[in-house]
Short mmCIF file of C-alpha atoms in Angstrom, two decimals:
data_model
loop_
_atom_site.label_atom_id
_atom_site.label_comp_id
_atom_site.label_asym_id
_atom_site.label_seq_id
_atom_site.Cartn_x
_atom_site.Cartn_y
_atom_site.Cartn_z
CA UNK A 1 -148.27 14.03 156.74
CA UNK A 2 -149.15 12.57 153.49
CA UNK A 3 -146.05 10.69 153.47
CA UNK A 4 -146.15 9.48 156.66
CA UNK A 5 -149.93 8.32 156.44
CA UNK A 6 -148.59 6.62 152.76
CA UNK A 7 -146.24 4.56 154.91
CA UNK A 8 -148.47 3.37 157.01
CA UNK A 9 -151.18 1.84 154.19
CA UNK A 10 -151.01 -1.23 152.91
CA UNK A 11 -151.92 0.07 149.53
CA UNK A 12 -151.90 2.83 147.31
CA UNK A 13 -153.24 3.81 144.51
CA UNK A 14 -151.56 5.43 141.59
CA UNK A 15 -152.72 8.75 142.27
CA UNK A 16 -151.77 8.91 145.47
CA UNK A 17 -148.16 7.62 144.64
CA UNK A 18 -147.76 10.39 141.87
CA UNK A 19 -148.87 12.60 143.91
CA UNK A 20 -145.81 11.81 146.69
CA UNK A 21 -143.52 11.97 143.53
CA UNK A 22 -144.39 15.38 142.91
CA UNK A 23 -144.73 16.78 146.41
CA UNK A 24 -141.68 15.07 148.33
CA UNK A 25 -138.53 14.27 148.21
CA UNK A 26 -138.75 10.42 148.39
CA UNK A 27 -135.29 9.05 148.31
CA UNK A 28 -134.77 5.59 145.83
CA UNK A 29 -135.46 3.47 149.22
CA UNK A 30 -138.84 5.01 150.36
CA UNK A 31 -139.68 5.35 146.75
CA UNK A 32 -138.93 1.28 146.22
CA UNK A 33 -141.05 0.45 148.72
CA UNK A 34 -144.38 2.65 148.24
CA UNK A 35 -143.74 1.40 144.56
CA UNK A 36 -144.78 -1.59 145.50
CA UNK A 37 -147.84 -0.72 147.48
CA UNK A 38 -148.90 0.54 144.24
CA UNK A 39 -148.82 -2.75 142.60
CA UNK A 40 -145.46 -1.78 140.69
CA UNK A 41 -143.17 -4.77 140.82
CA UNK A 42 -139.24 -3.90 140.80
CA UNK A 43 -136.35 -6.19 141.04
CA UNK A 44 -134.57 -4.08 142.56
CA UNK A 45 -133.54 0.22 142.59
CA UNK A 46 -135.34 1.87 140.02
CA UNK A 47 -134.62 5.74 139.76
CA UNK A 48 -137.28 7.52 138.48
CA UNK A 49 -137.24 11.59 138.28
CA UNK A 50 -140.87 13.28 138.87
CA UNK A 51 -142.86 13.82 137.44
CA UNK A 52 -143.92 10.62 136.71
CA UNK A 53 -147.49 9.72 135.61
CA UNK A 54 -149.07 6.15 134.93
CA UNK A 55 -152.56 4.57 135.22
CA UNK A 56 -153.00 1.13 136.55
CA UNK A 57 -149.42 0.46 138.56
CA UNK A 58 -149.45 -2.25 135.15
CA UNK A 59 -145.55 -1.74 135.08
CA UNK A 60 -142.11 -4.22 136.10
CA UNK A 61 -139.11 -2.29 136.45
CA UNK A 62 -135.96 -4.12 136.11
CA UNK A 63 -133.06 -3.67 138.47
CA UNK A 64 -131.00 -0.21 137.84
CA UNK A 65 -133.95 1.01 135.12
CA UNK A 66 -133.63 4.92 135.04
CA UNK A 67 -136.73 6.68 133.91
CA UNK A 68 -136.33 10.31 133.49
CA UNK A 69 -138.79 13.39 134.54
CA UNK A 70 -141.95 14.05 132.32
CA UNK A 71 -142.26 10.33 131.31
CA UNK A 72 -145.87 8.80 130.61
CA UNK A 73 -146.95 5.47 130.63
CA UNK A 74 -150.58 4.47 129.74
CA UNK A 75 -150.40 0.62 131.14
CA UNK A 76 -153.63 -1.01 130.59
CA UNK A 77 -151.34 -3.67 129.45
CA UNK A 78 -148.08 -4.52 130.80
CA UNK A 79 -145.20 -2.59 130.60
CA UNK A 80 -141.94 -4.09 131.41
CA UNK A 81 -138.41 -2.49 131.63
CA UNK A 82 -135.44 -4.50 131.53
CA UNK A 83 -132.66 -3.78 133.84
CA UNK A 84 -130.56 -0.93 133.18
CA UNK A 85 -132.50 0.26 130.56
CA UNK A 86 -132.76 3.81 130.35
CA UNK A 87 -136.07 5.93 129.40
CA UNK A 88 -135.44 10.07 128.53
CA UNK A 89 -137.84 12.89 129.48
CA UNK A 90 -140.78 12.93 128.10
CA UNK A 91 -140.90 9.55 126.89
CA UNK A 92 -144.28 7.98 126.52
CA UNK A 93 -145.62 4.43 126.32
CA UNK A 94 -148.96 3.87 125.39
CA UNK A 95 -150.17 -0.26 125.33
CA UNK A 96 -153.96 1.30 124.41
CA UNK A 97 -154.88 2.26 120.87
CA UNK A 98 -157.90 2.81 118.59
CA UNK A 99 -159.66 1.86 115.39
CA UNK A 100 -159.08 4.29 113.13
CA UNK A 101 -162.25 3.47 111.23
CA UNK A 102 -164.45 6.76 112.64
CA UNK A 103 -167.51 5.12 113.77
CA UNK A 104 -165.47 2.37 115.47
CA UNK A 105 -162.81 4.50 117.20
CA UNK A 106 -165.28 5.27 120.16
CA UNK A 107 -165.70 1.55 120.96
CA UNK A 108 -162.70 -0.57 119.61
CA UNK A 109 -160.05 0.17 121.08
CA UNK A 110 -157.26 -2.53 121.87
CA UNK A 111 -154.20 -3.25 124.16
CA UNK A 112 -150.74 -4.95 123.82
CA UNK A 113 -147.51 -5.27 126.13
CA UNK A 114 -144.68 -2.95 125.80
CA UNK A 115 -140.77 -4.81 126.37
CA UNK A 116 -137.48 -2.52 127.30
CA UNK A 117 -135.27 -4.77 126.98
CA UNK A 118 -131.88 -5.01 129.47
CA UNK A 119 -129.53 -1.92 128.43
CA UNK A 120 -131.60 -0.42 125.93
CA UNK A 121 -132.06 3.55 125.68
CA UNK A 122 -135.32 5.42 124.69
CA UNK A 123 -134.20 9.09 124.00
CA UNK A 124 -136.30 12.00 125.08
CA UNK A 125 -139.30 12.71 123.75
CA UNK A 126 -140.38 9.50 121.79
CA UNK A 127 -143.69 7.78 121.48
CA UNK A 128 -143.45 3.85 121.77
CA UNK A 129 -147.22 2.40 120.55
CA UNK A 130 -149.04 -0.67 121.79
CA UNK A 131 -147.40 -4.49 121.19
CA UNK A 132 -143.13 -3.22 120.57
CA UNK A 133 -140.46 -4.91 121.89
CA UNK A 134 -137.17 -2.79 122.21
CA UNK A 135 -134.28 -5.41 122.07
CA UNK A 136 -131.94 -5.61 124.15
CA UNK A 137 -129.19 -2.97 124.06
CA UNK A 138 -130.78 -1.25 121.44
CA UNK A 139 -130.86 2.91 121.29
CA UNK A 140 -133.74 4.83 119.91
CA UNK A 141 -132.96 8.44 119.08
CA UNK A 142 -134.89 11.30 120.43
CA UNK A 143 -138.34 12.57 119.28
CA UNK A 144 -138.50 9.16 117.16
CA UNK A 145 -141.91 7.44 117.64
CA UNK A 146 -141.79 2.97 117.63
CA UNK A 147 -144.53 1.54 115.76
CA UNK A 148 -142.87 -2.00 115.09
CA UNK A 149 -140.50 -3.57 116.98
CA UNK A 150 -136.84 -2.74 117.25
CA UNK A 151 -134.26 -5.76 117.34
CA UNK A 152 -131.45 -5.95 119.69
CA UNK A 153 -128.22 -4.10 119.43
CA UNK A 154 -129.87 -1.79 116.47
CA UNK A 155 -130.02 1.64 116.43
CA UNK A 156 -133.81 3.10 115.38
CA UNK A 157 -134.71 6.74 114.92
CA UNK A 158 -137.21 9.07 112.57
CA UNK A 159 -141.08 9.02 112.41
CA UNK A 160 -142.01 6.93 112.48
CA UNK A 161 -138.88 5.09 113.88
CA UNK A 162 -137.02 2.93 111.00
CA UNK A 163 -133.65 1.17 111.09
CA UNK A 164 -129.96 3.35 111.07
CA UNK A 165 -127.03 1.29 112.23
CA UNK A 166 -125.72 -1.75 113.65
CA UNK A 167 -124.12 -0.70 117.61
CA UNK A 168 -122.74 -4.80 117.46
CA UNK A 169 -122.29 -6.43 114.06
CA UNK A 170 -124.59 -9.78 114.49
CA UNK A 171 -123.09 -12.74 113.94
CA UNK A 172 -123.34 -14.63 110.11
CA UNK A 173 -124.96 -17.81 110.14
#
């Protein structure tokens, strides 16, 4: 019934979206399309494994982005995925941070974008903070957490996440 009512809105909000996630069996089509009554744009199939939880439908999901179960996304800023880029379980990204100053924390907090580039893989578990870019084909290994940005075709892993290897040589100049 929920499903079927879900259908029939013109809009829905994020909780009612993860809560179809969790309780049905969507299908990539029917899931497409109540995406975007929930404000989530997509270029095209996304597959995303429940469960799936996000706050303000703030996302853009590339064509063929895969975005495992468990995965959290805090999106008072924008979050974009490139296409093809793939996201483990349990990865989160979180666009909202505080001061760490303790009388400020309470009331200055601040937001900033997260990128995916196209092709690039987040392994499970890691923690990508407000304002990185992960370039495009890049691979950041599991349980690592991003705190700067990652370039493309550049492997990144640790805690925080620091440079390991080249996957393409780049060019000299």
């Amino acid at each position: 019934m929920l499903l079927f009512i879900a259908k029939l809105k013109r809009t829905l909000t994020p909780r009612q979206y993860i809560r179809l996630l969790d309780t049905h069996d969507l299908g990539k089509k029917v899931s497409n399309r109540l995406m975007a009554k929930v404000g989530i744009s997509t270029e095209g199939k996304v597959v995303i494994r429940p469960p799936f939880y996000f706050e303000q439908g703030n996302l853009e999901l590339g064509e063929g982005a895969f975005i495992n179960s468990g995965c959290v996304f805090l999106d008072e800023a924008p979050i974009r995925i490139g296409r093809y880029a793939m996201l483990g379980p349990q990865v989160r990204l979180c666009t909202t941070s505080h001061d760490v100053h303790p009388e400020r924390r309470k009331s200055n907090d601040f937001t900033a974008p997260i990128t995916v580039s196209d092709n690039a893989w987040i392994g499970a578990g890691c923690v990508v903070l407000p304002g990185v870019s992960i370039g495009c084909n890049s691979v950041v290994a599991a349980n690592s957490v991003v705190t700067e940005d990652v370039p493309p075709n550049a492997l990144y892993a640790g805690s925080p996440a620091r440079f390991k290897k080249w996957l393409v040589v780049p060019e000299q100049v």
